[in-house]
Amino acid sequence: MTRWATLVALLAAPCRQEAPPPAPAASCLDRQLAAKRLNPFGDPEGTMYAGGSPLFDEKTGRSTPREQYVFAKHPDIARACGADAGP
């Protein structure tokens, strides 16, 4: 084949579409929040936060891990996920 024929053959060949990467498996916490129609922080969907996140305390400069924050607010979710909800 000539170069042009090879080029035409390659362009005419159907492009292989790669499958999208699989979605990451949802954690127990995320499944529980979705079932209760809560946002990722355990509050009603649409809740707005000063500073953008309830996990960061602007007064102290400290952050709280999301799981700890949600489990403290929702001990039932902590129990369902086998986590210690704390005191």
PDB file of C-alpha atoms in Angstrom:
ATOM      1  CA  MET A   1       0.000   0.000   0.000  1.00  0.00           C
ATOM      2  CA  THR A   2       1.067   3.510  -0.592  1.00  0.00           C
ATOM      3  CA  ARG A   3       1.311   6.019   2.206  1.00  0.00           C
ATOM      4  CA  TRP A   4      -1.939   7.662   1.129  1.00  0.00           C
ATOM      5  CA  ALA A   5      -3.758   4.352   0.977  1.00  0.00           C
ATOM      6  CA  THR A   6      -2.509   3.490   4.454  1.00  0.00           C
ATOM      7  CA  LEU A   7      -3.628   6.864   5.756  1.00  0.00           C
ATOM      8  CA  VAL A   8      -7.072   6.482   4.198  1.00  0.00           C
ATOM      9  CA  ALA A   9      -7.392   2.963   5.603  1.00  0.00           C
ATOM     10  CA  LEU A  10      -6.483   4.162   9.074  1.00  0.00           C
ATOM     11  CA  LEU A  11      -8.873   7.096   8.913  1.00  0.00           C
ATOM     12  CA  ALA A  12     -11.681   4.925   7.590  1.00  0.00           C
ATOM     13  CA  ALA A  13     -11.243   2.330  10.305  1.00  0.00           C
ATOM     14  CA  PRO A  14     -13.663   2.809  13.174  1.00  0.00           C
ATOM     15  CA  CYS A  15     -12.105   4.420  16.174  1.00  0.00           C
ATOM     16  CA  ARG A  16     -12.018   2.248  19.227  1.00  0.00           C
ATOM     17  CA  GLN A  17     -13.672   3.948  22.118  1.00  0.00           C
ATOM     18  CA  GLU A  18     -12.218   3.006  25.423  1.00  0.00           C
ATOM     19  CA  ALA A  19     -14.655   2.161  28.153  1.00  0.00           C
ATOM     20  CA  PRO A  20     -14.932   4.846  30.819  1.00  0.00           C
ATOM     21  CA  PRO A  21     -13.135   3.991  34.036  1.00  0.00           C
ATOM     22  CA  PRO A  22     -15.359   2.231  36.544  1.00  0.00           C
ATOM     23  CA  ALA A  23     -16.944   4.467  39.135  1.00  0.00           C
ATOM     24  CA  PRO A  24     -15.317   4.146  42.533  1.00  0.00           C
ATOM     25  CA  ALA A  25     -17.261   1.948  44.887  1.00  0.00           C
ATOM     26  CA  ALA A  26     -19.407   4.024  47.203  1.00  0.00           C
ATOM     27  CA  SER A  27     -18.494   3.719  50.850  1.00  0.00           C
ATOM     28  CA  CYS A  28     -20.982   2.649  53.470  1.00  0.00           C
ATOM     29  CA  LEU A  29     -21.111   6.265  54.639  1.00  0.00           C
ATOM     30  CA  ASP A  30     -21.930   7.548  51.159  1.00  0.00           C
ATOM     31  CA  ARG A  31     -24.620   4.884  50.666  1.00  0.00           C
ATOM     32  CA  GLN A  32     -26.240   5.752  54.011  1.00  0.00           C
ATOM     33  CA  LEU A  33     -26.209   9.480  53.255  1.00  0.00           C
ATOM     34  CA  ALA A  34     -27.724   8.903  49.810  1.00  0.00           C
ATOM     35  CA  ALA A  35     -30.447   6.667  51.268  1.00  0.00           C
ATOM     36  CA  LYS A  36     -31.366   9.423  53.741  1.00  0.00           C
ATOM     37  CA  ARG A  37     -31.138  12.102  51.034  1.00  0.00           C
ATOM     38  CA  LEU A  38     -28.411  13.968  52.887  1.00  0.00           C
ATOM     39  CA  ASN A  39     -25.428  15.843  51.477  1.00  0.00           C
ATOM     40  CA  PRO A  40     -21.860  14.537  51.960  1.00  0.00           C
ATOM     41  CA  PHE A  41     -21.728  16.208  55.397  1.00  0.00           C
ATOM     42  CA  GLY A  42     -24.968  14.678  56.724  1.00  0.00           C
ATOM     43  CA  ASP A  43     -27.098  17.797  56.319  1.00  0.00           C
ATOM     44  CA  PRO A  44     -30.170  18.282  54.123  1.00  0.00           C
ATOM     45  CA  GLU A  45     -29.358  18.601  50.424  1.00  0.00           C
ATOM     46  CA  GLY A  46     -28.781  22.215  49.412  1.00  0.00           C
ATOM     47  CA  THR A  47     -27.307  23.285  52.769  1.00  0.00           C
ATOM     48  CA  MET A  48     -24.812  26.151  52.354  1.00  0.00           C
ATOM     49  CA  TYR A  49     -21.818  26.633  54.642  1.00  0.00           C
ATOM     50  CA  ALA A  50     -19.911  29.766  55.599  1.00  0.00           C
ATOM     51  CA  GLY A  51     -16.375  29.170  54.404  1.00  0.00           C
ATOM     52  CA  GLY A  52     -17.538  26.415  52.056  1.00  0.00           C
ATOM     53  CA  SER A  53     -17.207  23.423  54.376  1.00  0.00           C
ATOM     54  CA  PRO A  54     -18.413  22.516  57.848  1.00  0.00           C
ATOM     55  CA  LEU A  55     -15.236  20.491  58.344  1.00  0.00           C
ATOM     56  CA  PHE A  56     -12.972  23.512  58.805  1.00  0.00           C
ATOM     57  CA  ASP A  57     -13.220  25.623  61.955  1.00  0.00           C
ATOM     58  CA  GLU A  58     -12.057  29.119  61.017  1.00  0.00           C
ATOM     59  CA  LYS A  59     -11.694  30.110  64.677  1.00  0.00           C
ATOM     60  CA  THR A  60      -9.191  27.371  65.510  1.00  0.00           C
ATOM     61  CA  GLY A  61      -7.829  26.584  62.053  1.00  0.00           C
ATOM     62  CA  ARG A  62      -8.503  22.889  62.610  1.00  0.00           C
ATOM     63  CA  SER A  63     -10.207  20.464  60.272  1.00  0.00           C
ATOM     64  CA  THR A  64     -12.356  17.501  61.222  1.00  0.00           C
ATOM     65  CA  PRO A  65     -12.350  14.325  59.131  1.00  0.00           C
ATOM     66  CA  ARG A  66     -15.653  13.956  57.262  1.00  0.00           C
ATOM     67  CA  GLU A  67     -16.393  10.519  58.680  1.00  0.00           C
ATOM     68  CA  GLN A  68     -15.864  11.726  62.245  1.00  0.00           C
ATOM     69  CA  TYR A  69     -18.069  14.782  61.615  1.00  0.00           C
ATOM     70  CA  VAL A  70     -20.933  12.786  60.095  1.00  0.00           C
ATOM     71  CA  PHE A  71     -20.756   9.910  62.591  1.00  0.00           C
ATOM     72  CA  ALA A  72     -20.917  12.384  65.498  1.00  0.00           C
ATOM     73  CA  LYS A  73     -24.069  13.967  64.005  1.00  0.00           C
ATOM     74  CA  HIS A  74     -25.646  10.654  62.977  1.00  0.00           C
ATOM     75  CA  PRO A  75     -24.859   7.822  65.397  1.00  0.00           C
ATOM     76  CA  ASP A  76     -27.328   5.632  63.498  1.00  0.00           C
ATOM     77  CA  ILE A  77     -25.148   5.884  60.381  1.00  0.00           C
ATOM     78  CA  ALA A  78     -22.067   5.145  62.473  1.00  0.00           C
ATOM     79  CA  ARG A  79     -23.736   1.998  63.824  1.00  0.00           C
ATOM     80  CA  ALA A  80     -24.878   0.941  60.343  1.00  0.00           C
ATOM     81  CA  CYS A  81     -21.318   1.331  59.060  1.00  0.00           C
ATOM     82  CA  GLY A  82     -19.757  -0.369  62.062  1.00  0.00           C
ATOM     83  CA  ALA A  83     -17.972   2.756  63.291  1.00  0.00           C
ATOM     84  CA  ASP A  84     -17.704   4.171  66.776  1.00  0.00           C
ATOM     85  CA  ALA A  85     -19.941   7.246  66.941  1.00  0.00           C
ATOM     86  CA  GLY A  86     -18.070   8.560  69.953  1.00  0.00           C
ATOM     87  CA  PRO A  87     -19.588   9.811  73.213  1.00  0.00           C
TER      88      PRO A  87
END
